[in-house]
PDB file of C-alpha atoms in Angstrom:
ATOM      1  CA  MET A  17      48.046  42.805  49.930  1.00 84.00           C
ATOM      2  CA  GLY A  18      46.798  39.859  51.906  1.00 97.00           C
ATOM      3  CA  PHE A  19      47.302  39.326  55.631  1.00 98.00           C
ATOM      4  CA  THR A  20      49.901  41.080  57.770  1.00 98.00           C
ATOM      5  CA  SER A  21      50.449  41.513  61.493  1.00 98.00           C
ATOM      6  CA  GLY A  22      52.990  43.108  63.781  1.00 98.00           C
ATOM      7  CA  ALA A  23      53.491  46.402  65.614  1.00 98.00           C
ATOM      8  CA  LYS A  24      53.461  49.832  63.982  1.00 98.00           C
ATOM      9  CA  THR A  25      52.449  53.409  64.663  1.00 98.00           C
ATOM     10  CA  LEU A  26      49.101  54.671  63.401  1.00 98.00           C
ATOM     11  CA  PRO A  27      50.714  56.857  60.689  1.00 98.00           C
ATOM     12  CA  ASP A  28      52.579  53.814  59.364  1.00 98.00           C
ATOM     13  CA  LEU A  29      49.384  51.735  59.384  1.00 98.00           C
ATOM     14  CA  ILE A  30      47.568  54.479  57.484  1.00 98.00           C
ATOM     15  CA  ASP A  31      50.366  54.498  54.913  1.00 98.00           C
ATOM     16  CA  ASP A  32      50.257  50.700  54.586  1.00 98.00           C
ATOM     17  CA  ILE A  33      46.489  50.711  54.036  1.00 98.00           C
ATOM     18  CA  ALA A  34      46.606  53.424  51.374  1.00 98.00           C
ATOM     19  CA  ASN A  35      49.567  51.877  49.559  1.00 98.00           C
ATOM     20  CA  GLY A  36      48.065  48.397  49.826  1.00 98.00           C
ATOM     21  CA  LEU A  37      44.774  49.465  48.275  1.00 98.00           C
ATOM     22  CA  ILE A  38      46.530  51.281  45.434  1.00 98.00           C
ATOM     23  CA  ALA A  39      48.695  48.217  44.757  1.00 98.00           C
ATOM     24  CA  SER A  40      45.703  45.851  44.813  1.00 98.00           C
ATOM     25  CA  SER A  41      43.834  47.160  41.762  1.00 98.00           C
ATOM     26  CA  VAL A  42      43.913  49.834  39.065  1.00 98.00           C
ATOM     27  CA  ASN A  43      40.594  51.026  40.501  1.00 98.00           C
ATOM     28  CA  TRP A  44      42.387  52.449  43.559  1.00 98.00           C
ATOM     29  CA  VAL A  45      44.486  55.560  42.921  1.00 98.00           C
ATOM     30  CA  GLU A  46      46.146  58.307  44.927  1.00 98.00           C
ATOM     31  CA  GLY A  47      43.534  60.809  46.074  1.00 98.00           C
ATOM     32  CA  ASP A  48      45.756  63.796  46.875  1.00 98.00           C
ATOM     33  CA  SER A  49      49.550  63.685  46.844  1.00 97.00           C
ATOM     34  CA  THR A  50      49.755  66.522  49.394  1.00 98.00           C
ATOM     35  CA  TRP A  51      48.332  64.155  52.011  1.00 98.00           C
ATOM     36  CA  ASN A  52      51.178  62.074  53.458  1.00 98.00           C
ATOM     37  CA  ILE A  53      52.597  60.910  56.798  1.00 98.00           C
ATOM     38  CA  THR A  54      55.836  62.931  56.777  1.00 98.00           C
ATOM     39  CA  ASP A  55      54.671  65.116  59.680  1.00 98.00           C
ATOM     40  CA  THR A  56      53.073  63.141  62.526  1.00 98.00           C
ATOM     41  CA  THR A  57      52.253  66.143  64.736  1.00 97.00           C
ATOM     42  CA  ASN A  58      48.695  67.417  65.231  1.00 95.00           C
ATOM     43  CA  ASN A  59      46.513  65.864  62.485  1.00 96.00           C
ATOM     44  CA  ASN A  60      49.071  66.090  59.703  1.00 98.00           C
ATOM     45  CA  ALA A  61      49.775  62.370  59.147  1.00 98.00           C
ATOM     46  CA  ARG A  62      47.069  61.398  56.677  1.00 98.00           C
ATOM     47  CA  ARG A  63      46.336  59.742  53.342  1.00 98.00           C
ATOM     48  CA  VAL A  64      43.460  59.800  50.896  1.00 98.00           C
ATOM     49  CA  VAL A  65      42.682  57.266  48.169  1.00 98.00           C
ATOM     50  CA  ARG A  66      40.173  57.429  45.344  1.00 98.00           C
ATOM     51  CA  TYR A  67      38.120  54.525  44.017  1.00 98.00           C
ATOM     52  CA  THR A  68      37.419  54.802  40.282  1.00 98.00           C
ATOM     53  CA  GLY A  69      35.844  51.420  39.536  1.00 97.00           C
ATOM     54  CA  ASP A  70      32.181  52.429  39.855  1.00 97.00           C
ATOM     55  CA  SER A  71      29.964  54.835  37.925  1.00 95.00           C
ATOM     56  CA  ALA A  72      30.880  57.645  40.344  1.00 96.00           C
ATOM     57  CA  ASP A  73      34.288  58.078  41.986  1.00 97.00           C
ATOM     58  CA  ILE A  74      34.516  58.100  45.775  1.00 98.00           C
ATOM     59  CA  TRP A  75      37.272  59.270  48.144  1.00 98.00           C
ATOM     60  CA  PHE A  76      38.409  57.673  51.415  1.00 98.00           C
ATOM     61  CA  SER A  77      40.662  59.551  53.801  1.00 98.00           C
ATOM     62  CA  LEU A  78      42.466  58.248  56.890  1.00 98.00           C
ATOM     63  CA  GLU A  79      43.809  60.758  59.428  1.00 98.00           C
ATOM     64  CA  CYS A  80      45.965  60.281  62.494  1.00 98.00           C
ATOM     65  CA  VAL A  81      44.285  62.651  64.967  1.00 96.00           C
ATOM     66  CA  ASN A  82      47.210  63.499  67.238  1.00 96.00           C
ATOM     67  CA  GLN A  83      46.198  66.965  68.408  1.00 92.00           C
ATOM     68  CA  THR A  84      45.446  67.665  72.062  1.00 84.00           C
ATOM     69  CA  GLY A  85      42.305  69.158  73.544  1.00 78.00           C
ATOM     70  CA  ILE A  86      39.653  67.198  71.612  1.00 82.00           C
ATOM     71  CA  ARG A  87      36.854  66.641  74.105  1.00 81.00           C
ATOM     72  CA  ILE A  88      34.613  63.985  72.601  1.00 80.00           C
ATOM     73  CA  SER A  89      32.197  63.619  75.512  1.00 71.00           C
ATOM     74  CA  THR A  90      30.833  65.646  78.405  1.00 64.00           C
ATOM     75  CA  ALA A  91      29.563  62.512  80.159  1.00 59.00           C
ATOM     76  CA  ASP A  92      31.381  60.335  82.704  1.00 57.00           C
ATOM     77  CA  ALA A  93      33.852  63.017  83.888  1.00 59.00           C
ATOM     78  CA  ASP A  94      34.510  64.126  80.297  1.00 74.00           C
ATOM     79  CA  THR A  95      36.640  62.225  77.797  1.00 80.00           C
ATOM     80  CA  TYR A  96      39.454  63.659  75.708  1.00 85.00           C
ATOM     81  CA  ALA A  97      40.779  61.496  72.908  1.00 89.00           C
ATOM     82  CA  LYS A  98      43.120  60.849  70.015  1.00 94.00           C
ATOM     83  CA  GLY A  99      42.696  58.265  67.282  1.00 96.00           C
ATOM     84  CA  LEU A 100      41.852  57.523  63.657  1.00 98.00           C
ATOM     85  CA  ARG A 101      39.352  59.588  61.669  1.00 97.00           C
ATOM     86  CA  ILE A 102      37.816  58.100  58.530  1.00 98.00           C
ATOM     87  CA  THR A 103      36.039  60.247  55.947  1.00 98.00           C
ATOM     88  CA  ILE A 104      34.092  58.957  52.947  1.00 98.00           C
ATOM     89  CA  ALA A 105      33.377  61.676  50.381  1.00 98.00           C
ATOM     90  CA  ALA A 106      31.560  61.980  47.064  1.00 98.00           C
ATOM     91  CA  SER A 107      33.990  64.653  45.828  1.00 98.00           C
ATOM     92  CA  TRP A 108      37.350  66.213  46.603  1.00 98.00           C
ATOM     93  CA  ASP A 109      38.437  69.854  46.687  1.00 98.00           C
ATOM     94  CA  SER A 110      41.826  69.738  44.960  1.00 96.00           C
ATOM     95  CA  ILE A 111      42.476  73.424  45.668  1.00 97.00           C
ATOM     96  CA  ASN A 112      41.886  73.374  49.425  1.00 97.00           C
ATOM     97  CA  HIS A 113      42.888  69.709  49.694  1.00 98.00           C
ATOM     98  CA  THR A 114      39.866  68.497  51.606  1.00 97.00           C
ATOM     99  CA  TRP A 115      36.674  66.490  51.162  1.00 97.00           C
ATOM    100  CA  GLY A 116      33.557  67.872  49.500  1.00 97.00           C
ATOM    101  CA  GLU A 117      30.251  68.694  51.165  1.00 96.00           C
ATOM    102  CA  THR A 118      28.710  65.234  50.706  1.00 97.00           C
ATOM    103  CA  ASN A 119      30.598  63.082  53.180  1.00 97.00           C
ATOM    104  CA  GLN A 120      30.383  60.782  56.192  1.00 97.00           C
ATOM    105  CA  GLN A 121      32.864  60.538  59.071  1.00 96.00           C
ATOM    106  CA  SER A 122      33.758  58.316  61.988  1.00 95.00           C
ATOM    107  CA  PHE A 123      36.339  59.045  64.682  1.00 94.00           C
ATOM    108  CA  VAL A 124      37.761  55.814  66.097  1.00 95.00           C
ATOM    109  CA  TYR A 125      39.148  57.006  69.422  1.00 92.00           C
ATOM    110  CA  PHE A 126      41.540  54.578  71.096  1.00 95.00           C
ATOM    111  CA  GLU A 127      43.757  56.829  73.225  1.00 94.00           C
ATOM    112  CA  GLY A 128      41.875  58.714  75.929  1.00 87.00           C
ATOM    113  CA  GLU A 129      42.029  60.578  79.218  1.00 84.00           C
ATOM    114  CA  TYR A 130      39.401  62.159  81.444  1.00 78.00           C
ATOM    115  CA  ALA A 131      38.672  65.128  83.721  1.00 67.00           C
ATOM    116  CA  ASP A 132      40.057  68.065  81.733  1.00 63.00           C
ATOM    117  CA  SER A 133      43.198  66.269  80.614  1.00 71.00           C
ATOM    118  CA  SER A 134      44.224  65.406  77.056  1.00 77.00           C
ATOM    119  CA  PRO A 135      45.872  62.053  76.258  1.00 87.00           C
ATOM    120  CA  ASN A 136      49.624  62.119  76.760  1.00 88.00           C
ATOM    121  CA  ALA A 137      50.613  59.523  74.171  1.00 94.00           C
ATOM    122  CA  ASP A 138      52.164  60.724  70.922  1.00 96.00           C
ATOM    123  CA  LEU A 139      50.493  58.713  68.147  1.00 97.00           C
ATOM    124  CA  GLY A 140      53.583  59.205  66.034  1.00 98.00           C
ATOM    125  CA  ILE A 141      55.421  57.025  68.575  1.00 97.00           C
ATOM    126  CA  LEU A 142      52.763  54.818  70.208  1.00 98.00           C
ATOM    127  CA  GLN A 143      52.947  51.247  68.914  1.00 98.00           C
ATOM    128  CA  LEU A 144      49.814  49.374  67.842  1.00 98.00           C
ATOM    129  CA  SER A 145      49.788  45.575  67.744  1.00 98.00           C
ATOM    130  CA  TYR A 146      47.719  44.916  64.642  1.00 98.00           C
ATOM    131  CA  TYR A 147      46.161  42.221  62.448  1.00 98.00           C
ATOM    132  CA  MET A 148      45.187  43.337  58.954  1.00 99.00           C
ATOM    133  CA  TRP A 149      43.843  42.114  55.631  1.00 98.00           C
ATOM    134  CA  ILE A 150      43.963  44.199  52.430  1.00 98.00           C
ATOM    135  CA  ASP A 151      42.707  43.263  48.969  1.00 98.00           C
ATOM    136  CA  SER A 152      41.041  44.946  46.000  1.00 98.00           C
ATOM    137  CA  THR A 153      37.688  45.084  47.836  1.00 98.00           C
ATOM    138  CA  GLY A 154      39.009  47.006  50.848  1.00 98.00           C
ATOM    139  CA  PHE A 155      40.542  46.224  54.226  1.00 98.00           C
ATOM    140  CA  VAL A 156      39.912  45.087  57.778  1.00 98.00           C
ATOM    141  CA  VAL A 157      42.256  45.955  60.648  1.00 98.00           C
ATOM    142  CA  MET A 158      42.164  45.142  64.361  1.00 98.00           C
ATOM    143  CA  ALA A 159      44.639  46.869  66.675  1.00 98.00           C
ATOM    144  CA  ARG A 160      45.588  47.216  70.345  1.00 98.00           C
ATOM    145  CA  PRO A 161      47.682  50.152  71.631  1.00 98.00           C
ATOM    146  CA  GLU A 162      50.662  49.557  73.855  1.00 98.00           C
ATOM    147  CA  SER A 163      50.118  50.622  77.454  1.00 95.00           C
ATOM    148  CA  TRP A 164      50.743  54.311  78.044  1.00 93.00           C
ATOM    149  CA  PRO A 165      50.972  54.913  81.823  1.00 86.00           C
ATOM    150  CA  ASP A 166      49.496  58.422  81.859  1.00 85.00           C
ATOM    151  CA  ASP A 167      46.438  57.598  79.721  1.00 90.00           C
ATOM    152  CA  ALA A 168      43.577  55.930  81.595  1.00 85.00           C
ATOM    153  CA  ARG A 169      41.158  55.354  78.707  1.00 90.00           C
ATOM    154  CA  GLN A 170      42.886  53.269  76.075  1.00 95.00           C
ATOM    155  CA  ALA A 171      40.817  51.103  73.734  1.00 95.00           C
ATOM    156  CA  SER A 172      41.388  48.556  70.997  1.00 98.00           C
ATOM    157  CA  PHE A 173      39.544  48.872  67.705  1.00 98.00           C
ATOM    158  CA  ILE A 174      38.390  47.319  64.451  1.00 98.00           C
ATOM    159  CA  VAL A 175      37.816  49.136  61.153  1.00 98.00           C
ATOM    160  CA  VAL A 176      36.340  47.542  58.023  1.00 98.00           C
ATOM    161  CA  LEU A 177      35.951  49.200  54.625  1.00 98.00           C
ATOM    162  CA  GLU A 178      34.497  46.976  51.921  1.00 98.00           C
ATOM    163  CA  HIS A 179      33.405  47.330  48.318  1.00 98.00           C
ATOM    164  CA  MET A 180      30.322  45.278  47.494  1.00 97.00           C
ATOM    165  CA  ALA A 181      31.038  43.287  44.356  1.00 90.00           C
ATOM    166  CA  SER A 182      27.383  42.341  43.904  1.00 94.00           C
ATOM    167  CA  LYS A 183      24.235  43.644  45.581  1.00 97.00           C
ATOM    168  CA  GLU A 184      20.915  41.979  46.273  1.00 97.00           C
ATOM    169  CA  TYR A 185      19.146  44.688  44.262  1.00 97.00           C
ATOM    170  CA  SER A 186      19.765  48.055  42.622  1.00 96.00           C
ATOM    171  CA  ASP A 187      19.561  50.771  45.280  1.00 96.00           C
ATOM    172  CA  GLY A 188      21.080  53.890  43.727  1.00 95.00           C
ATOM    173  CA  LEU A 189      23.677  54.128  46.507  1.00 97.00           C
ATOM    174  CA  THR A 190      27.438  53.633  46.521  1.00 98.00           C
ATOM    175  CA  ASN A 191      28.945  50.150  46.608  1.00 98.00           C
ATOM    176  CA  PHE A 192      30.762  50.684  49.920  1.00 98.00           C
ATOM    177  CA  TYR A 193      30.119  50.445  53.639  1.00 98.00           C
ATOM    178  CA  CYS A 194      32.354  51.087  56.644  1.00 97.00           C
ATOM    179  CA  TYR A 195      32.173  49.449  60.078  1.00 97.00           C
ATOM    180  CA  CYS A 196      34.082  50.628  63.172  1.00 96.00           C
ATOM    181  CA  ASN A 197      34.063  49.523  66.801  1.00 95.00           C
ATOM    182  CA  VAL A 198      36.081  49.854  70.014  1.00 95.00           C
ATOM    183  CA  ASN A 199      36.273  47.457  72.949  1.00 95.00           C
ATOM    184  CA  ALA A 200      35.764  50.231  75.515  1.00 90.00           C
ATOM    185  CA  ASN A 201      33.365  53.065  74.728  1.00 81.00           C
ATOM    186  CA  TRP A 202      33.888  55.881  77.218  1.00 73.00           C
ATOM    187  CA  CYS A 203      31.786  58.293  75.212  1.00 68.00           C
ATOM    188  CA  ASN A 204      28.516  57.677  77.050  1.00 59.00           C
ATOM    189  CA  GLY A 205      26.589  60.470  75.392  1.00 57.00           C
ATOM    190  CA  GLY A 206      27.061  64.211  75.628  1.00 54.00           C
ATOM    191  CA  TYR A 207      29.117  64.571  72.456  1.00 58.00           C
ATOM    192  CA  SER A 208      30.821  67.929  72.504  1.00 56.00           C
ATOM    193  CA  HIS A 209      32.775  67.963  69.226  1.00 67.00           C
ATOM    194  CA  ALA A 210      30.828  67.709  65.983  1.00 67.00           C
ATOM    195  CA  ASP A 211      33.875  66.741  63.907  1.00 80.00           C
ATOM    196  CA  PHE A 212      34.996  63.846  66.103  1.00 88.00           C
ATOM    197  CA  LYS A 213      32.196  61.340  66.623  1.00 88.00           C
ATOM    198  CA  LEU A 214      32.325  57.565  66.485  1.00 90.00           C
ATOM    199  CA  ASN A 215      29.841  56.189  63.967  1.00 92.00           C
ATOM    200  CA  LYS A 216      29.968  52.417  64.166  1.00 93.00           C
ATOM    201  CA  TYR A 217      28.392  51.981  60.750  1.00 95.00           C
ATOM    202  CA  MET A 218      28.438  54.200  57.682  1.00 96.00           C
ATOM    203  CA  ARG A 219      26.463  53.451  54.518  1.00 97.00           C
ATOM    204  CA  PRO A 220      27.387  56.220  52.084  1.00 97.00           C
ATOM    205  CA  PHE A 221      25.423  58.237  51.590  1.00 96.00           C
ATOM    206  CA  SER A 222      22.294  56.869  53.237  1.00 95.00           C
ATOM    207  CA  PHE A 223      22.903  57.086  57.001  1.00 93.00           C
ATOM    208  CA  MET A 224      25.330  56.730  59.915  1.00 93.00           C
ATOM    209  CA  SER A 225      24.504  54.672  62.996  1.00 89.00           C
ATOM    210  CA  GLY A 226      26.007  56.675  65.857  1.00 80.00           C
ATOM    211  CA  TYR A 227      28.320  55.467  68.615  1.00 72.00           C
ATOM    212  CA  SER A 228      26.164  53.206  70.778  1.00 63.00           C
ATOM    213  CA  VAL A 229      24.475  50.754  68.426  1.00 66.00           C
ATOM    214  CA  ASP A 230      25.288  48.554  65.447  1.00 70.00           C
ATOM    215  CA  SER A 231      22.218  49.639  63.499  1.00 86.00           C
ATOM    216  CA  GLY A 232      22.680  48.887  59.828  1.00 90.00           C
ATOM    217  CA  MET A 233      24.553  45.611  60.412  1.00 90.00           C
ATOM    218  CA  GLN A 234      22.674  42.386  61.121  1.00 89.00           C
ATOM    219  CA  TRP A 235      24.503  39.791  63.220  1.00 86.00           C
ATOM    220  CA  TRP A 236      23.413  36.288  64.152  1.00 77.00           C
ATOM    221  CA  ASN A 237      21.239  36.939  67.198  1.00 67.00           C
ATOM    222  CA  GLY A 238      21.102  35.052  70.483  1.00 61.00           C
ATOM    223  CA  GLY A 239      24.681  35.668  71.579  1.00 65.00           C
ATOM    224  CA  LYS A 240      26.111  32.810  69.502  1.00 69.00           C
ATOM    225  CA  HIS A 241      27.321  34.774  66.465  1.00 84.00           C
ATOM    226  CA  ALA A 242      29.548  31.830  65.461  1.00 88.00           C
ATOM    227  CA  PHE A 243      30.147  28.556  67.250  1.00 86.00           C
ATOM    228  CA  LYS A 244      32.057  25.298  67.041  1.00 90.00           C
ATOM    229  CA  SER A 245      29.824  22.228  66.894  1.00 90.00           C
ATOM    230  CA  ASN A 246      30.199  19.630  69.656  1.00 91.00           C
ATOM    231  CA  GLY A 247      29.016  17.039  67.143  1.00 93.00           C
ATOM    232  CA  ASN A 248      31.329  17.339  64.151  1.00 94.00           C
ATOM    233  CA  GLY A 249      33.814  20.021  65.226  1.00 90.00           C
ATOM    234  CA  LYS A 250      32.811  22.313  62.376  1.00 92.00           C
ATOM    235  CA  VAL A 251      32.277  26.048  62.794  1.00 91.00           C
ATOM    236  CA  TYR A 252      28.877  27.508  61.939  1.00 91.00           C
ATOM    237  CA  TYR A 253      28.628  31.226  61.350  1.00 90.00           C
ATOM    238  CA  THR A 254      26.682  33.884  59.497  1.00 89.00           C
ATOM    239  CA  LYS A 255      28.335  36.603  57.483  1.00 92.00           C
ATOM    240  CA  PRO A 256      27.085  39.997  58.711  1.00 93.00           C
ATOM    241  CA  LEU A 257      24.265  41.491  56.684  1.00 94.00           C
ATOM    242  CA  VAL A 258      24.947  44.983  55.362  1.00 96.00           C
ATOM    243  CA  CYS A 259      21.774  47.099  55.271  1.00 96.00           C
ATOM    244  CA  ASN A 260      20.814  50.408  53.690  1.00 96.00           C
ATOM    245  CA  THR A 261      18.701  51.698  56.583  1.00 94.00           C
ATOM    246  CA  ALA A 262      18.854  51.775  60.370  1.00 92.00           C
ATOM    247  CA  ASP A 263      15.775  49.548  60.744  1.00 91.00           C
ATOM    248  CA  GLU A 264      17.846  46.718  59.181  1.00 91.00           C
ATOM    249  CA  ARG A 265      15.039  45.679  56.838  1.00 92.00           C
ATOM    250  CA  THR A 266      16.974  46.507  53.677  1.00 95.00           C
ATOM    251  CA  PRO A 267      19.799  43.924  53.447  1.00 96.00           C
ATOM    252  CA  ILE A 268      21.924  44.605  50.392  1.00 97.00           C
ATOM    253  CA  TYR A 269      25.091  42.510  50.884  1.00 98.00           C
ATOM    254  CA  GLN A 270      26.936  40.050  53.127  1.00 97.00           C
ATOM    255  CA  SER A 271      30.503  40.832  54.127  1.00 97.00           C
ATOM    256  CA  GLU A 272      33.355  38.688  52.834  1.00 97.00           C
ATOM    257  CA  LEU A 273      35.992  40.276  55.090  1.00 98.00           C
ATOM    258  CA  PHE A 274      34.915  39.453  58.658  1.00 97.00           C
ATOM    259  CA  PHE A 275      32.326  38.066  61.058  1.00 96.00           C
ATOM    260  CA  LEU A 276      31.557  38.191  64.782  1.00 94.00           C
ATOM    261  CA  PHE A 277      32.083  35.249  67.147  1.00 93.00           C
ATOM    262  CA  SER A 278      31.631  34.440  70.849  1.00 87.00           C
ATOM    263  CA  THR A 279      34.408  33.018  73.020  1.00 87.00           C
ATOM    264  CA  ASP A 280      31.996  30.859  75.042  1.00 85.00           C
ATOM    265  CA  ARG A 281      30.933  28.828  72.000  1.00 85.00           C
ATOM    266  CA  GLY A 282      34.072  26.809  71.330  1.00 89.00           C
ATOM    267  CA  LEU A 283      36.096  29.397  69.417  1.00 93.00           C
ATOM    268  CA  VAL A 284      39.135  31.100  70.948  1.00 95.00           C
ATOM    269  CA  ASP A 285      41.739  33.656  69.992  1.00 97.00           C
ATOM    270  CA  GLY A 286      44.020  32.305  67.275  1.00 97.00           C
ATOM    271  CA  ASP A 287      41.604  29.741  65.846  1.00 97.00           C
ATOM    272  CA  VAL A 288      41.564  29.530  62.052  1.00 97.00           C
ATOM    273  CA  VAL A 289      38.232  28.863  60.326  1.00 96.00           C
ATOM    274  CA  ALA A 290      38.541  27.236  56.889  1.00 96.00           C
ATOM    275  CA  VAL A 291      35.551  27.605  54.558  1.00 96.00           C
ATOM    276  CA  ASP A 292      34.347  24.265  53.149  1.00 94.00           C
ATOM    277  CA  GLY A 293      35.121  23.826  49.475  1.00 95.00           C
ATOM    278  CA  GLN A 294      37.204  27.002  49.282  1.00 96.00           C
ATOM    279  CA  THR A 295      40.734  28.143  50.023  1.00 98.00           C
ATOM    280  CA  THR A 296      39.372  31.026  52.129  1.00 98.00           C
ATOM    281  CA  LYS A 297      40.259  31.106  55.820  1.00 98.00           C
ATOM    282  CA  TYR A 298      39.441  33.476  58.681  1.00 98.00           C
ATOM    283  CA  LEU A 299      41.545  34.184  61.774  1.00 98.00           C
ATOM    284  CA  CYS A 300      39.714  34.575  65.106  1.00 97.00           C
ATOM    285  CA  LYS A 301      41.043  37.418  67.238  1.00 98.00           C
ATOM    286  CA  SER A 302      39.952  38.362  70.768  1.00 97.00           C
ATOM    287  CA  ILE A 303      41.486  41.681  71.730  1.00 98.00           C
ATOM    288  CA  SER A 304      41.262  43.540  75.038  1.00 98.00           C
ATOM    289  CA  SER A 305      42.993  46.856  75.772  1.00 97.00           C
ATOM    290  CA  PRO A 306      45.300  48.239  78.485  1.00 96.00           C
ATOM    291  CA  ASN A 307      42.379  49.819  80.375  1.00 93.00           C
ATOM    292  CA  SER A 308      39.565  47.363  79.683  1.00 95.00           C
ATOM    293  CA  THR A 309      39.119  43.592  79.780  1.00 96.00           C
ATOM    294  CA  SER A 310      36.164  43.802  77.380  1.00 95.00           C
ATOM    295  CA  LEU A 311      36.917  41.916  74.189  1.00 96.00           C
ATOM    296  CA  LEU A 312      36.561  42.582  70.504  1.00 96.00           C
ATOM    297  CA  ASN A 313      35.768  39.130  69.069  1.00 96.00           C
ATOM    298  CA  TYR A 314      36.009  39.097  65.290  1.00 96.00           C
ATOM    299  CA  ALA A 315      37.220  36.635  62.690  1.00 97.00           C
ATOM    300  CA  ILE A 316      38.994  38.492  59.892  1.00 98.00           C
ATOM    301  CA  LYS A 317      40.055  37.278  56.472  1.00 98.00           C
ATOM    302  CA  TYR A 318      43.354  35.417  56.660  1.00 98.00           C
ATOM    303  CA  VAL A 319      43.695  33.515  53.379  1.00 98.00           C
ATOM    304  CA  ALA A 320      41.957  34.396  50.105  1.00 97.00           C
TER     305      ALA A 320
END
């Protein structure tokens, strides 16, 4: 629990997230003991946890997608990818060991290649430099893969899963949302694999946003996002608004785990933002990737 950073493989990160959630609260329990990270080949390194603290249980699975031949896009000379698949499900098939029919998925692809060639990196070996927070409400992780010479489309990523402790109003939906993003999106349309799509935002079980937009999450507009004042040196920011619909007119919650910032507004990688009157702090991280200088700029929870 709390903040950790370092370098690990994706299977090890998946294991840490699952174990961390289970250790954080009695509401998180093992979802299926047959899902583990013993075998890192193909898509066999995986974990599933079950949240039991609400009126209806919900399952969250994390899979290391390490198989070859997954073509995620037919655009821009095709893109083949490996990465992390997240599934949120309303039920679990304990006989076939898989999620039920009511589910949402997002494939966070960070290791890619193009033109009829699968990524060469073995995700059971590839090291990810990561920054992660885990507590009883969920987790946020940012990670950058080490350079793999034969893979030309590597990306860094962020994944946030958060339980909403209190909502603005009763909506009849679950108390979770999931946000995912990559710093380099080479899937410019033409999805060719229904089971491996990036959905930046998932609001179970209302809607999923798709790969190209942040619909469902409201950020501070105007390119500022968060900035450091030239007058008093304080940081001013807005927690992202979590919405129930794509039109973003149904705000239900504000995240406590992360927020977006801009590097041209006085904040830089490594800055720590302390919340006035609280012990809570956020760590600003700006992460590029081996094949792209585009940055993921997010402040993630650092101290409770």
